Short mmCIF file of C-alpha atoms and ligand atoms in Angstrom, two decimals:
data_model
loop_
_atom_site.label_atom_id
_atom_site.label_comp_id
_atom_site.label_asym_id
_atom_site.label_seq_id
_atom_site.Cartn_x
_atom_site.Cartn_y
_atom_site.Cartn_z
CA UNK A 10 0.00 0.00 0.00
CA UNK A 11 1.15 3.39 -0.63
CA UNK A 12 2.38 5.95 1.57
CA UNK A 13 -0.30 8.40 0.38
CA UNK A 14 -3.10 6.64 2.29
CA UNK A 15 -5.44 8.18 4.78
CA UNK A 16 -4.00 6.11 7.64
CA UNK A 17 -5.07 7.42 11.23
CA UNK A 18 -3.48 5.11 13.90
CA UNK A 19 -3.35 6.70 17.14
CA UNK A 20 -6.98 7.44 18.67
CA UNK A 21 -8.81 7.43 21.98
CA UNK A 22 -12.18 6.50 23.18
CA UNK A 23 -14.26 6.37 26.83
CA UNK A 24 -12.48 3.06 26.90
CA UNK A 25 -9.70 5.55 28.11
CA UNK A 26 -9.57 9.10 27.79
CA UNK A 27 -11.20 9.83 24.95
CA UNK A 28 -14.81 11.51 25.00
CA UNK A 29 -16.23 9.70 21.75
CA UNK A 30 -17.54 5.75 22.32
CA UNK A 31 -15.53 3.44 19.87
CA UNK A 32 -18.50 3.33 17.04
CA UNK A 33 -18.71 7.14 17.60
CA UNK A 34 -14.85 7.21 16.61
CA UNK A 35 -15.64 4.97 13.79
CA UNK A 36 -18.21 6.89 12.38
CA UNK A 37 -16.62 9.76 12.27
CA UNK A 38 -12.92 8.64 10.99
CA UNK A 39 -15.15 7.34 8.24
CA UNK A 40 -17.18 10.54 7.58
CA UNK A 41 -13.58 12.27 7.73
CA UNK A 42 -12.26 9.67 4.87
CA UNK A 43 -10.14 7.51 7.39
CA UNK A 44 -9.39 4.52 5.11
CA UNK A 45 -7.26 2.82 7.52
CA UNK A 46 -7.76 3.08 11.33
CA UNK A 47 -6.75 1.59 14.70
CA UNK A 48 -8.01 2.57 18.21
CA UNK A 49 -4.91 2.87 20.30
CA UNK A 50 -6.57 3.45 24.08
CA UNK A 51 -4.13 3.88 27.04
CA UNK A 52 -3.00 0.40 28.42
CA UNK A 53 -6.57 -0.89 27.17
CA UNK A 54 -7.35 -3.17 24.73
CA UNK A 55 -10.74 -3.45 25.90
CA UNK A 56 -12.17 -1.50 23.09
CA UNK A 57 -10.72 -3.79 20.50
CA UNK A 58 -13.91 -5.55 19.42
CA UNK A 59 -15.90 -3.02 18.91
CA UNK A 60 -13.64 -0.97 17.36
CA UNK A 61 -12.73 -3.84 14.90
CA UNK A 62 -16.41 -4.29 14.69
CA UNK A 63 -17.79 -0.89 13.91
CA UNK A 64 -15.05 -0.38 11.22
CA UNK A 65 -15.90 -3.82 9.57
CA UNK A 66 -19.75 -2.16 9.22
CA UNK A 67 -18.66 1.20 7.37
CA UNK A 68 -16.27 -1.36 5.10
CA UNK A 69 -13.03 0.56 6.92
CA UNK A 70 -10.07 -1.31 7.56
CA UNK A 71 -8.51 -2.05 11.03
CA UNK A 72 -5.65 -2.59 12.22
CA UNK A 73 -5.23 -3.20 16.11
CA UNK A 74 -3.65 -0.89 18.85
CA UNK A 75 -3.21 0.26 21.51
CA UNK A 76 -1.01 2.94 23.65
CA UNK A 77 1.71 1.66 26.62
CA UNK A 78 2.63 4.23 28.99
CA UNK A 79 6.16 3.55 29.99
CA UNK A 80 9.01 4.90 32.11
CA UNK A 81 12.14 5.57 30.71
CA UNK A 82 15.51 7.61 31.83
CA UNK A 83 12.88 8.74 34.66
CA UNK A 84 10.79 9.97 31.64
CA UNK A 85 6.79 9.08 30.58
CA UNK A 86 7.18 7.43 27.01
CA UNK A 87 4.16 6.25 25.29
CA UNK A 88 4.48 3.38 22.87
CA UNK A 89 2.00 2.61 20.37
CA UNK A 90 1.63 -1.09 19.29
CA UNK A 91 -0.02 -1.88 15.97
CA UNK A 92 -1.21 -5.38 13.89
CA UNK A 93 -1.29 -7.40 17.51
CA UNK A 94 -3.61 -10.42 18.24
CA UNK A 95 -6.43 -8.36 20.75
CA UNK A 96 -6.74 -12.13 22.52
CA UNK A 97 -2.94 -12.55 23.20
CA UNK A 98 -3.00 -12.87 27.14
CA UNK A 99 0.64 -11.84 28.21
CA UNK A 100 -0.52 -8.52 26.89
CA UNK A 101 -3.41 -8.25 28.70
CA UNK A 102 -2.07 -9.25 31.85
CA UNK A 103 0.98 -6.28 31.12
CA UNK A 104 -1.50 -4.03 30.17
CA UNK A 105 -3.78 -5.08 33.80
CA UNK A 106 -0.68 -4.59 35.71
CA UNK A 107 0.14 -0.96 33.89
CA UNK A 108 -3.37 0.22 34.52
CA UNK A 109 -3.00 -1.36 38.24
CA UNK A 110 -1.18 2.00 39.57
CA UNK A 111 -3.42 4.62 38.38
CA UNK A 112 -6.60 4.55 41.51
CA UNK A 113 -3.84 5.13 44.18
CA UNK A 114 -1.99 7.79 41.90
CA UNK A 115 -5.22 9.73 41.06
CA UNK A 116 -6.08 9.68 44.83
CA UNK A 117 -2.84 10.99 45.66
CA UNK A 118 -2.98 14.01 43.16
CA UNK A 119 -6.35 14.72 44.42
CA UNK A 120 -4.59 14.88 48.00
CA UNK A 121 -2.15 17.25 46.54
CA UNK A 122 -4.60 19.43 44.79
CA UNK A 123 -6.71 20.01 48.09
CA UNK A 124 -3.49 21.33 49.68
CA UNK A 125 -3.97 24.31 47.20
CA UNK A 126 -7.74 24.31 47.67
CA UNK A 127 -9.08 22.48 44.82
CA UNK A 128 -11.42 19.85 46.96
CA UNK A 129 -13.00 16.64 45.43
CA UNK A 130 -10.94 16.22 41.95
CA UNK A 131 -11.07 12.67 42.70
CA UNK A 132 -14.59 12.46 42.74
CA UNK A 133 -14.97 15.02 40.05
CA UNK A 134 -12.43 13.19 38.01
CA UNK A 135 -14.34 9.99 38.34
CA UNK A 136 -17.39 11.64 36.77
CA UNK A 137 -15.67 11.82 33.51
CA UNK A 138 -14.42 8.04 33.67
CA UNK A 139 -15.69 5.58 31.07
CA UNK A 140 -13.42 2.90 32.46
CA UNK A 141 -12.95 2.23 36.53
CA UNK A 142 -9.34 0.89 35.72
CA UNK A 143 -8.13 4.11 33.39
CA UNK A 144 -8.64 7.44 35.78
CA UNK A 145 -6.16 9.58 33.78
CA UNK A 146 -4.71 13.20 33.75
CA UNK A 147 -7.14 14.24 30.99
CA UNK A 148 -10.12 13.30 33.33
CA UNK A 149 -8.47 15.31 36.14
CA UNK A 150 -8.32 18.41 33.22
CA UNK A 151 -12.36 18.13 32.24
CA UNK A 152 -13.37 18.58 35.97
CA UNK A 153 -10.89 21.28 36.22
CA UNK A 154 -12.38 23.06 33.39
CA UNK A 155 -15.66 22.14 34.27
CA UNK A 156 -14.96 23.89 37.57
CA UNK A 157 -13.93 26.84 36.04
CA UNK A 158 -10.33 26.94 38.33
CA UNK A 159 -8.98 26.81 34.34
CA UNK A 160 -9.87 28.11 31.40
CA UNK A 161 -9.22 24.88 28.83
CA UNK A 162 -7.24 21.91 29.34
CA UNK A 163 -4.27 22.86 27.78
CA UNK A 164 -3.87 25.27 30.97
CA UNK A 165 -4.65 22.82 33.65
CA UNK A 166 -1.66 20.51 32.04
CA UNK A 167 0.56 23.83 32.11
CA UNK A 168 -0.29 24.83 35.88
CA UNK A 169 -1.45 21.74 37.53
CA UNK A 170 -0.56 18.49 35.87
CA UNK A 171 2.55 18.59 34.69
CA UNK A 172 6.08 17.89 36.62
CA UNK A 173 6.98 20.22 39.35
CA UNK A 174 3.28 21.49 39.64
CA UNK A 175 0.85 20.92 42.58
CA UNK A 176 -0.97 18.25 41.03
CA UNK A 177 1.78 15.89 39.25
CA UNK A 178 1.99 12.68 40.81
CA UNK A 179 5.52 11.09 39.88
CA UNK A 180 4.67 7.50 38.81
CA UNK A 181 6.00 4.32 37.47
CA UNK A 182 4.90 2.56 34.28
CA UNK A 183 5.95 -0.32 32.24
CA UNK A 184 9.44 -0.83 31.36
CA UNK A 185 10.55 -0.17 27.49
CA UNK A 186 11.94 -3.68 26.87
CA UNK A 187 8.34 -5.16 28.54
CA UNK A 188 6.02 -3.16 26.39
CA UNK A 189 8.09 -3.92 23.20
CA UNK A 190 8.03 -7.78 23.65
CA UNK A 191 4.25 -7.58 24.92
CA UNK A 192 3.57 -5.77 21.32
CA UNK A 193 5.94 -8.04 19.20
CA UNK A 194 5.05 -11.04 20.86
CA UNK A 195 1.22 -10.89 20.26
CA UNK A 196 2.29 -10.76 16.43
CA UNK A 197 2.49 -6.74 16.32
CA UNK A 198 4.45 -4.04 15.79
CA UNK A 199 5.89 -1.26 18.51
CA UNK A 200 5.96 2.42 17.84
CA UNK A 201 7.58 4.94 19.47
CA UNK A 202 4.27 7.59 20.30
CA UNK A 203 4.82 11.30 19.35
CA UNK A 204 8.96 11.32 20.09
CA UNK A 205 8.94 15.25 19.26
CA UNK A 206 6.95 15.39 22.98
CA UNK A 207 9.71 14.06 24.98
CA UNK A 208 11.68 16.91 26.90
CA UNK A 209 14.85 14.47 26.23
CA UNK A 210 18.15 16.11 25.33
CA UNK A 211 19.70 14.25 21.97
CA UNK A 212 21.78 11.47 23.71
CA UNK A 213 18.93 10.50 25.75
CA UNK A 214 16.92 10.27 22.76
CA UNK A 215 19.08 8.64 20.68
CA UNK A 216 19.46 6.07 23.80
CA UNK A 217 15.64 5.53 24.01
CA UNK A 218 15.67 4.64 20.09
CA UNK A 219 18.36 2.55 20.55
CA UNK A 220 17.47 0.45 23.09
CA UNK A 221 14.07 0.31 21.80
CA UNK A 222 15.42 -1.48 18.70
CA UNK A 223 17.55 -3.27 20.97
CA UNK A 224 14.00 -4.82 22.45
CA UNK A 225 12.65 -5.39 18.93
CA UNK A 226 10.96 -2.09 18.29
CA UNK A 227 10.24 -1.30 14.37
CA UNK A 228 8.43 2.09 14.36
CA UNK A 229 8.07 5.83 14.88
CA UNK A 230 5.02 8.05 14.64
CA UNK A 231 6.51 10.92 12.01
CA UNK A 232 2.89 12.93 11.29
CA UNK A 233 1.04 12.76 14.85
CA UNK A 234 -1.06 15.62 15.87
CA UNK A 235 1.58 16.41 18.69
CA UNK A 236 4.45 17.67 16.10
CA UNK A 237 5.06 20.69 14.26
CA UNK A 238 5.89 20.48 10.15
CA UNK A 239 9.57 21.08 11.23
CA UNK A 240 9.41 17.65 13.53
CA UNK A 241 7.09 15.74 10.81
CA UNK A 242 10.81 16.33 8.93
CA UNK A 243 13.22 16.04 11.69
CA UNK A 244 11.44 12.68 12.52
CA UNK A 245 10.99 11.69 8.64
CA UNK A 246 15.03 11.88 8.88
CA UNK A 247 15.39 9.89 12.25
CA UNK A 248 13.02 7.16 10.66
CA UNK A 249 15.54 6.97 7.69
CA UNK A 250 18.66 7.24 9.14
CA UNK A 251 17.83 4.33 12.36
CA UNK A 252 15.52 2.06 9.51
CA UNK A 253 12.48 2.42 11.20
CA UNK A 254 9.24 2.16 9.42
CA UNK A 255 6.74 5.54 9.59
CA UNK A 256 3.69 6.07 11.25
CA UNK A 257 0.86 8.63 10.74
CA UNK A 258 -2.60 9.70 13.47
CA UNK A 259 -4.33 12.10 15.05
CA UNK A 260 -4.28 11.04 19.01
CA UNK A 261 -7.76 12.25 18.22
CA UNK A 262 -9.70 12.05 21.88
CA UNK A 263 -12.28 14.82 21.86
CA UNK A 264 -14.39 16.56 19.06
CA UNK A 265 -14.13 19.84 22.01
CA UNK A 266 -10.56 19.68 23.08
CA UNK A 267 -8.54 18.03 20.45
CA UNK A 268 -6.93 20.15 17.54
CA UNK A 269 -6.72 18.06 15.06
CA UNK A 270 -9.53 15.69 14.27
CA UNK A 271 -9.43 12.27 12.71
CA UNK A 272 -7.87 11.67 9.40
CA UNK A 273 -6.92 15.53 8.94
CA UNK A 274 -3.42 15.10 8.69
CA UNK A 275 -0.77 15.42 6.68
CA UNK A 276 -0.11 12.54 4.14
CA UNK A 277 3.46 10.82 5.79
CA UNK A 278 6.41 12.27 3.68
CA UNK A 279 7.58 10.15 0.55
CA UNK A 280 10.41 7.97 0.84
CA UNK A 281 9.58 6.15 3.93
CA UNK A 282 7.96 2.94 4.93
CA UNK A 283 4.93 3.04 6.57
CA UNK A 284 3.60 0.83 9.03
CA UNK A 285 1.07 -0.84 7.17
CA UNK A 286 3.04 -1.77 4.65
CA UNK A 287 4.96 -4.15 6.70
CA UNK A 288 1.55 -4.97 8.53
CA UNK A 289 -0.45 -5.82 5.71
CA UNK A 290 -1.31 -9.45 6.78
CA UNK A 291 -2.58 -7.93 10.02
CA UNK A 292 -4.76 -5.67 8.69
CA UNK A 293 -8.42 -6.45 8.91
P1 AMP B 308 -1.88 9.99 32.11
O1 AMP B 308 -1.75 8.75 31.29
O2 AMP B 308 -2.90 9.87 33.19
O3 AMP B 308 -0.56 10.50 32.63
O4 AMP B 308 -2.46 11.12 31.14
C1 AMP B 308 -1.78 11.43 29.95
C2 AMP B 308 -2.76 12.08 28.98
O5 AMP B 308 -2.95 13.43 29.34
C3 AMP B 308 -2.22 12.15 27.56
O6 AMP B 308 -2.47 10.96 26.88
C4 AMP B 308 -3.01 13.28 26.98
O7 AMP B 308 -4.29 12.83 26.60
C5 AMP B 308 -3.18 14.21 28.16
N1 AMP B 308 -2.17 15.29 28.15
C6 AMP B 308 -0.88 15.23 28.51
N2 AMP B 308 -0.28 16.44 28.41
C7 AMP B 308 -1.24 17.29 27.97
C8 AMP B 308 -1.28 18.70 27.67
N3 AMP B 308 -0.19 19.46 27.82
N4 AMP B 308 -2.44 19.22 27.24
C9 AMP B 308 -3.56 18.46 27.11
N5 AMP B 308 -3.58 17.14 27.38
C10 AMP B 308 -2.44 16.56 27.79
MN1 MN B 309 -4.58 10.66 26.30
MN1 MN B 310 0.57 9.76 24.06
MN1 MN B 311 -2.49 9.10 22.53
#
């Protein structure tokens, strides 16, 4: 298949923190003239089915994903994994145990954000949950908006959620060479999420790529919603020069909050080889 295909494979529903149910997602990558898709929720395959399902009723094609939260060099790295068997059950039991942290953490940045007089996030947070095993940041940034203490989410990240502000919980995810095998194992491939997010200088970032191919890793997001043009080239050049294959998506969660909607990217720059060309048996 050719790179000039209108490929979204990084998207969120209520399965995590999206705001858009899986066929909701469906429907509208479709209407948007998605012709490829994949659902890649936070540690959660749990949407899988559905997702698989709608898309197989609008006669869109599917590949699997989904979106590993890991720590690395003290760092949150997300990895997206692609083209994997949703019944494989060492990755559901790595996923379960990812997921497993996240109750006590969002109970202990609620504790933190009452010590600057912002009472009941947790149970404002929960509100906003679609899935009692996925309380996340962004769920934490609705009830903060909803609250009016900030004016979009964007803000509540920038003054509340992020490290070295009142309400950042440091936390511990999956290891890089776990998520990798979990991914490769299950039959699919691992992608690094959105590298132009990372606040790593170049040596750490050239020793997160390495050791990610170390573990078996195969891919890079190039045109994601999180990078500028200049990084769509800077990462173009990266997936070239270390032979990783190219990915393209949104991280589409919300029709309110997200900037760029499904499908609405970029087409990935020539000369590279995307994902689904190497995961063309997996795609359904
Ligand atoms: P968590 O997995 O609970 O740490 O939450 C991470 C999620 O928060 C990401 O997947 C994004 O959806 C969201 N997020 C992170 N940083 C920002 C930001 N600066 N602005 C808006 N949303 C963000
Ligand atoms: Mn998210
Ligand atoms: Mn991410
Ligand atoms: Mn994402």
């Amino acid at each position: 298949m050719p790179n000039i295909l209108n490929a979204d494979l990084h998207s969120h529903s209520v399965v995590s923190d999206g705001t858009l149910t899986p066929e909701e997602l469906a429907a509208r990558a479709h209407a948007n003239g998605v012709e490829l898709w994949a659902l890649t929720d936070h540690d959660e395959i749990g949407g899988q089915h559905r997702a698989l399902a709608a898309a197989k009723a609008l006669g869109m094609r599917y590949l699997t994903g989904v979106e590993i939260s890991v720590t690395f060099a003290g760092q949150t790295v997300h990895i997206v994994g692609l083209g994997f068997d949703a019944d494989n059950a060492q990755l559901a039991q790595g996923l379960r145990k990812t997921r497993g942290g996240r109750d006590v953490r969002a109970q202990e940045m609620a504790d933190q954000l009452a010590k600057v007089g912002i009472h009941g996030a947790y149970e404002g947070a929960l509100k906003y949950v679609g899935n009692p095993e996925l309380i996340s940041r962004t769920h934490f940034a609705r009830f903060l908006v909803e609250t009016e203490v900030c004016k979009d989410t964007p803000e509540v990240f920038r003054k509340y959620l992020t490290e070295g502000k009142p309400g950042y919980v440091e936390h511990r995810w999956a290891g890089l060479g776990d998520a990798v095998h979990w991914i490769t194992e299950a039959g699919g491939i691992a992608v690094v999420a959105h590298p132009g997010r990372y606040k790593f200088n170049s040596t750490a970032e050239y020793a997160l790529f390495t050791e990610f191919k170390t573990h078996g890793g195969q891919g890079v997001e190039v045109v994601t919603g999180s990078h500028t043009p200049a990084e769509y080239i800077e990462y173009a050049d990266l997936a070239k020069e270390l032979g990783l294959c190219a990915s393209r998506g949104s991280d589409f969660h919300s029709p309110t909050e997200s900037r760029i909607d499904l499908g609405q990217l970029p087409f990935l720059p020539g000369q590279l080889t995307p994902v689904w060309e190497v995961l063309e048996s997996r795609i359904q």
